[in-house]
Short mmCIF file of N, CA and C in Angstrom, two decimals:
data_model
loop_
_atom_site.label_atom_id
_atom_site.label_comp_id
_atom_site.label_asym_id
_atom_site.label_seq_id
_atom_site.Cartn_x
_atom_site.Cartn_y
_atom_site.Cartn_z
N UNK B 1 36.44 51.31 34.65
CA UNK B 1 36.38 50.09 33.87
C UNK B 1 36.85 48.94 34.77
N UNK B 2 35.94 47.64 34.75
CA UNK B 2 36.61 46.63 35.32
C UNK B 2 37.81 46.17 34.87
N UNK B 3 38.19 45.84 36.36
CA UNK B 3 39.75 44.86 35.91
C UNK B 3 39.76 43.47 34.21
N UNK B 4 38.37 42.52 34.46
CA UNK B 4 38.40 41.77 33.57
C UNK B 4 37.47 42.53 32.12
N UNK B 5 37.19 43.62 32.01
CA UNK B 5 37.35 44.52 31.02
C UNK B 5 38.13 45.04 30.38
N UNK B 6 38.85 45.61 31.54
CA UNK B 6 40.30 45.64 30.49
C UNK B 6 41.50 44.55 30.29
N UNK B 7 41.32 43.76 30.87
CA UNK B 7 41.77 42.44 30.31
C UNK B 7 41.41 41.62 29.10
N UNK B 8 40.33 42.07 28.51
CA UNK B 8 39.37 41.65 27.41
C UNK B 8 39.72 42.34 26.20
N UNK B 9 39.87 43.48 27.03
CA UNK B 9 40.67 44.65 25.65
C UNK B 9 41.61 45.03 25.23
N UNK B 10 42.47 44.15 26.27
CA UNK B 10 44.42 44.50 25.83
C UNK B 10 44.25 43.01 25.05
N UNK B 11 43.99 41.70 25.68
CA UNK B 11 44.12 40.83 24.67
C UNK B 11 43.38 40.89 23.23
N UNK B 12 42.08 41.98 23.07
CA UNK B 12 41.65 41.91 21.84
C UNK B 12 42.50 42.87 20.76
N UNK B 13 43.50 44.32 21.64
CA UNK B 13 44.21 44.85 21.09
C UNK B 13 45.19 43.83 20.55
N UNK B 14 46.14 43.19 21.75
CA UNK B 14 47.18 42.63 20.82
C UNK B 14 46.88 41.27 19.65
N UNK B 15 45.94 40.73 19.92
CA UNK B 15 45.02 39.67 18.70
C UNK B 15 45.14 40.47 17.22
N UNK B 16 44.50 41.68 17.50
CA UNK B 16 44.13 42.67 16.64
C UNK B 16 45.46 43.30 16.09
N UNK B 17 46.36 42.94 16.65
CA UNK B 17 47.57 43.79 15.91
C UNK B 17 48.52 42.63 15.30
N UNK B 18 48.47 41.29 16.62
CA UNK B 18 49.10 40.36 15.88
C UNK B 18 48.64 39.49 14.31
N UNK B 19 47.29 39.74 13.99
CA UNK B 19 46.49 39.94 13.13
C UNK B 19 47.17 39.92 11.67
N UNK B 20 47.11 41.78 12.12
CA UNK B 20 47.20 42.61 10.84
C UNK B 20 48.86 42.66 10.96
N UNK B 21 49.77 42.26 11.76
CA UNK B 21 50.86 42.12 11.18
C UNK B 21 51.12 40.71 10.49
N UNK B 22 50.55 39.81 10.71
CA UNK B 22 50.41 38.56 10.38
C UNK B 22 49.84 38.45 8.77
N UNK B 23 48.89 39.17 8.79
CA UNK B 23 48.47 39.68 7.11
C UNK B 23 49.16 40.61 6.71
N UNK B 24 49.98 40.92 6.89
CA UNK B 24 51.11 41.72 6.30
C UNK B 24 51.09 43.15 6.18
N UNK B 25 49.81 43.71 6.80
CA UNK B 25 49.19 45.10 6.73
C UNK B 25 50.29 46.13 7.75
N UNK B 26 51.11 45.41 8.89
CA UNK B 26 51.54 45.79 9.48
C UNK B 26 52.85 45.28 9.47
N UNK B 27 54.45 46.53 9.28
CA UNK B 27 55.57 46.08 9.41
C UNK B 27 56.30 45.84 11.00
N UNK B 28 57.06 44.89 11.18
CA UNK B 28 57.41 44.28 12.13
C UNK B 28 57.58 45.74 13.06
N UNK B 29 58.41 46.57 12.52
CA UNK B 29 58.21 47.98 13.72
C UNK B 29 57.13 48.21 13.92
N UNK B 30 56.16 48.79 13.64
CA UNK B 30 54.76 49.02 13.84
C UNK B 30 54.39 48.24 14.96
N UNK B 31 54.48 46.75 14.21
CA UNK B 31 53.61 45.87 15.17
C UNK B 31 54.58 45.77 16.59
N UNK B 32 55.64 46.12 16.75
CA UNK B 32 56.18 46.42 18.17
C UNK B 32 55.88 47.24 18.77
N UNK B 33 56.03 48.24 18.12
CA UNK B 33 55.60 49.86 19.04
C UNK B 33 54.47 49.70 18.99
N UNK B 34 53.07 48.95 18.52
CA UNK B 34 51.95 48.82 18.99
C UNK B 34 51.70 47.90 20.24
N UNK B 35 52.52 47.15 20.14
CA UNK B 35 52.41 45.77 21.10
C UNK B 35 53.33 46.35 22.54
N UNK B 36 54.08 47.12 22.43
CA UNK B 36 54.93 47.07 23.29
C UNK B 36 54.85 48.20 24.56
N UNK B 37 54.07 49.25 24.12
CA UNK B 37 53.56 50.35 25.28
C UNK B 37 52.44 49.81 25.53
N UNK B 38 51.71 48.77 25.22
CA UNK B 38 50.52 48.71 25.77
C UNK B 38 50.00 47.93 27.17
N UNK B 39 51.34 47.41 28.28
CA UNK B 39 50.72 46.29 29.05
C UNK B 39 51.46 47.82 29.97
N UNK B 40 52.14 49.29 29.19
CA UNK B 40 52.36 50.45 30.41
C UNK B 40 50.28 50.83 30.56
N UNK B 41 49.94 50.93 29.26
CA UNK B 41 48.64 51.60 29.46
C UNK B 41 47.39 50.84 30.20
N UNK B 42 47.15 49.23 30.19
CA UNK B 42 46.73 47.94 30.86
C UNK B 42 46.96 48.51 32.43
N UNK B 43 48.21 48.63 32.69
CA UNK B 43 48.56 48.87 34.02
C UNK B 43 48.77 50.24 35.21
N UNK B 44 47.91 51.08 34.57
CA UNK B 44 47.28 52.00 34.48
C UNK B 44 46.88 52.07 36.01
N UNK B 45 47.51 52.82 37.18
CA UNK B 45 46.86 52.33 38.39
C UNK B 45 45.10 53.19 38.44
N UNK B 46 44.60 52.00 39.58
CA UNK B 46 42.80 52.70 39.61
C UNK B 46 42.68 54.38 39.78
N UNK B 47 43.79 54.66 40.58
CA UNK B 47 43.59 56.17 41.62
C UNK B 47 43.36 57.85 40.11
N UNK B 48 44.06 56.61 39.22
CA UNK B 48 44.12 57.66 38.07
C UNK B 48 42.69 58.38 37.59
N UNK B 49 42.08 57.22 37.84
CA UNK B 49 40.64 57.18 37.01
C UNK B 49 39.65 57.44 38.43
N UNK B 50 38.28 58.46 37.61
CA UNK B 50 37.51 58.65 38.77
C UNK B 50 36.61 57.58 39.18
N UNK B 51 36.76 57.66 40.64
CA UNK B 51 35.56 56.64 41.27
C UNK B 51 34.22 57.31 41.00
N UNK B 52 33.29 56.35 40.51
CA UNK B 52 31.83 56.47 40.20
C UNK B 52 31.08 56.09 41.95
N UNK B 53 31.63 55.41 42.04
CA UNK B 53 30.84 54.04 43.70
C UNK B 53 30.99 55.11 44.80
N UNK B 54 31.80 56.41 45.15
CA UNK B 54 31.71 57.18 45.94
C UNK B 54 30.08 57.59 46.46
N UNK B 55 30.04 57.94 47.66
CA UNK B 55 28.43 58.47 47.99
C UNK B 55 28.98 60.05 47.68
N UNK B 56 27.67 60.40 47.27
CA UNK B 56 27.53 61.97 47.07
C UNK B 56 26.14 62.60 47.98
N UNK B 57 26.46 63.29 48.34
CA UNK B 57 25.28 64.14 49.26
C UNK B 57 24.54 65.26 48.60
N UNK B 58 23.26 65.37 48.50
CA UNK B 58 22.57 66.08 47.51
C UNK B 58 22.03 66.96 48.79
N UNK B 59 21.93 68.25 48.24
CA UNK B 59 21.44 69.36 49.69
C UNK B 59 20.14 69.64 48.78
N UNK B 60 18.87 69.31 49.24
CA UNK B 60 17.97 69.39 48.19
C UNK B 60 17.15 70.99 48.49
N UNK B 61 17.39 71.66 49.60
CA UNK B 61 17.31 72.69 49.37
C UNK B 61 15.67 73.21 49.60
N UNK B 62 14.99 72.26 50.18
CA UNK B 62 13.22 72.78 50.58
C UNK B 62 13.28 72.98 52.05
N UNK B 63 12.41 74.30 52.15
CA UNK B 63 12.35 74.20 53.40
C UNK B 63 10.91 74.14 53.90
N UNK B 64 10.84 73.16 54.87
CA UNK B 64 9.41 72.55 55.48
C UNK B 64 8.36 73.55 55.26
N UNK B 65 7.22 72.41 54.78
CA UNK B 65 6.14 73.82 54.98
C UNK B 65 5.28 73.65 56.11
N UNK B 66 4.91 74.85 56.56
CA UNK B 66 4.43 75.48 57.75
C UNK B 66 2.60 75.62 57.87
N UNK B 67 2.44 75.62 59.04
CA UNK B 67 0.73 75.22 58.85
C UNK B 67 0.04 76.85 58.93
N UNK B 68 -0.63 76.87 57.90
CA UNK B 68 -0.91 77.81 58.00
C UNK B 68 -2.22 78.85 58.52
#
């Protein structure tokens, strides 16, 4: 996931929580322990997650054909 992807989605999380605690759906604990592990999960280093952009080598496995 891009960097400004998940930047898009921690601020739409905490919008989204400051929200529904704001409408009252959510009590002030809640809306902490939602708000408050989330800039550990944001910061998430890259090495965690697999690289897609790596080259991969395909052994395709024919062998030449021959004149016959």
């Amino acid at each position: 996931m891009t960097t400004w992807t998940r930047w898009v989605l921690w601020m739409v999380w905490l919008a989204a929580v400051g929200w529904l605690w704001f409408a009252g759906s959510l009590g002030t604990g809640a809306a902490l322990a939602a708000v408050l592990p989330s800039p550990l999960l944001f910061l998430l280093p890259g090495a965690v997650r697999r690289r897609r952009s790596s080259l991969q080598y395909v052994e395709m496995g024919k062998e030449p054909v021959g004149l016959l």
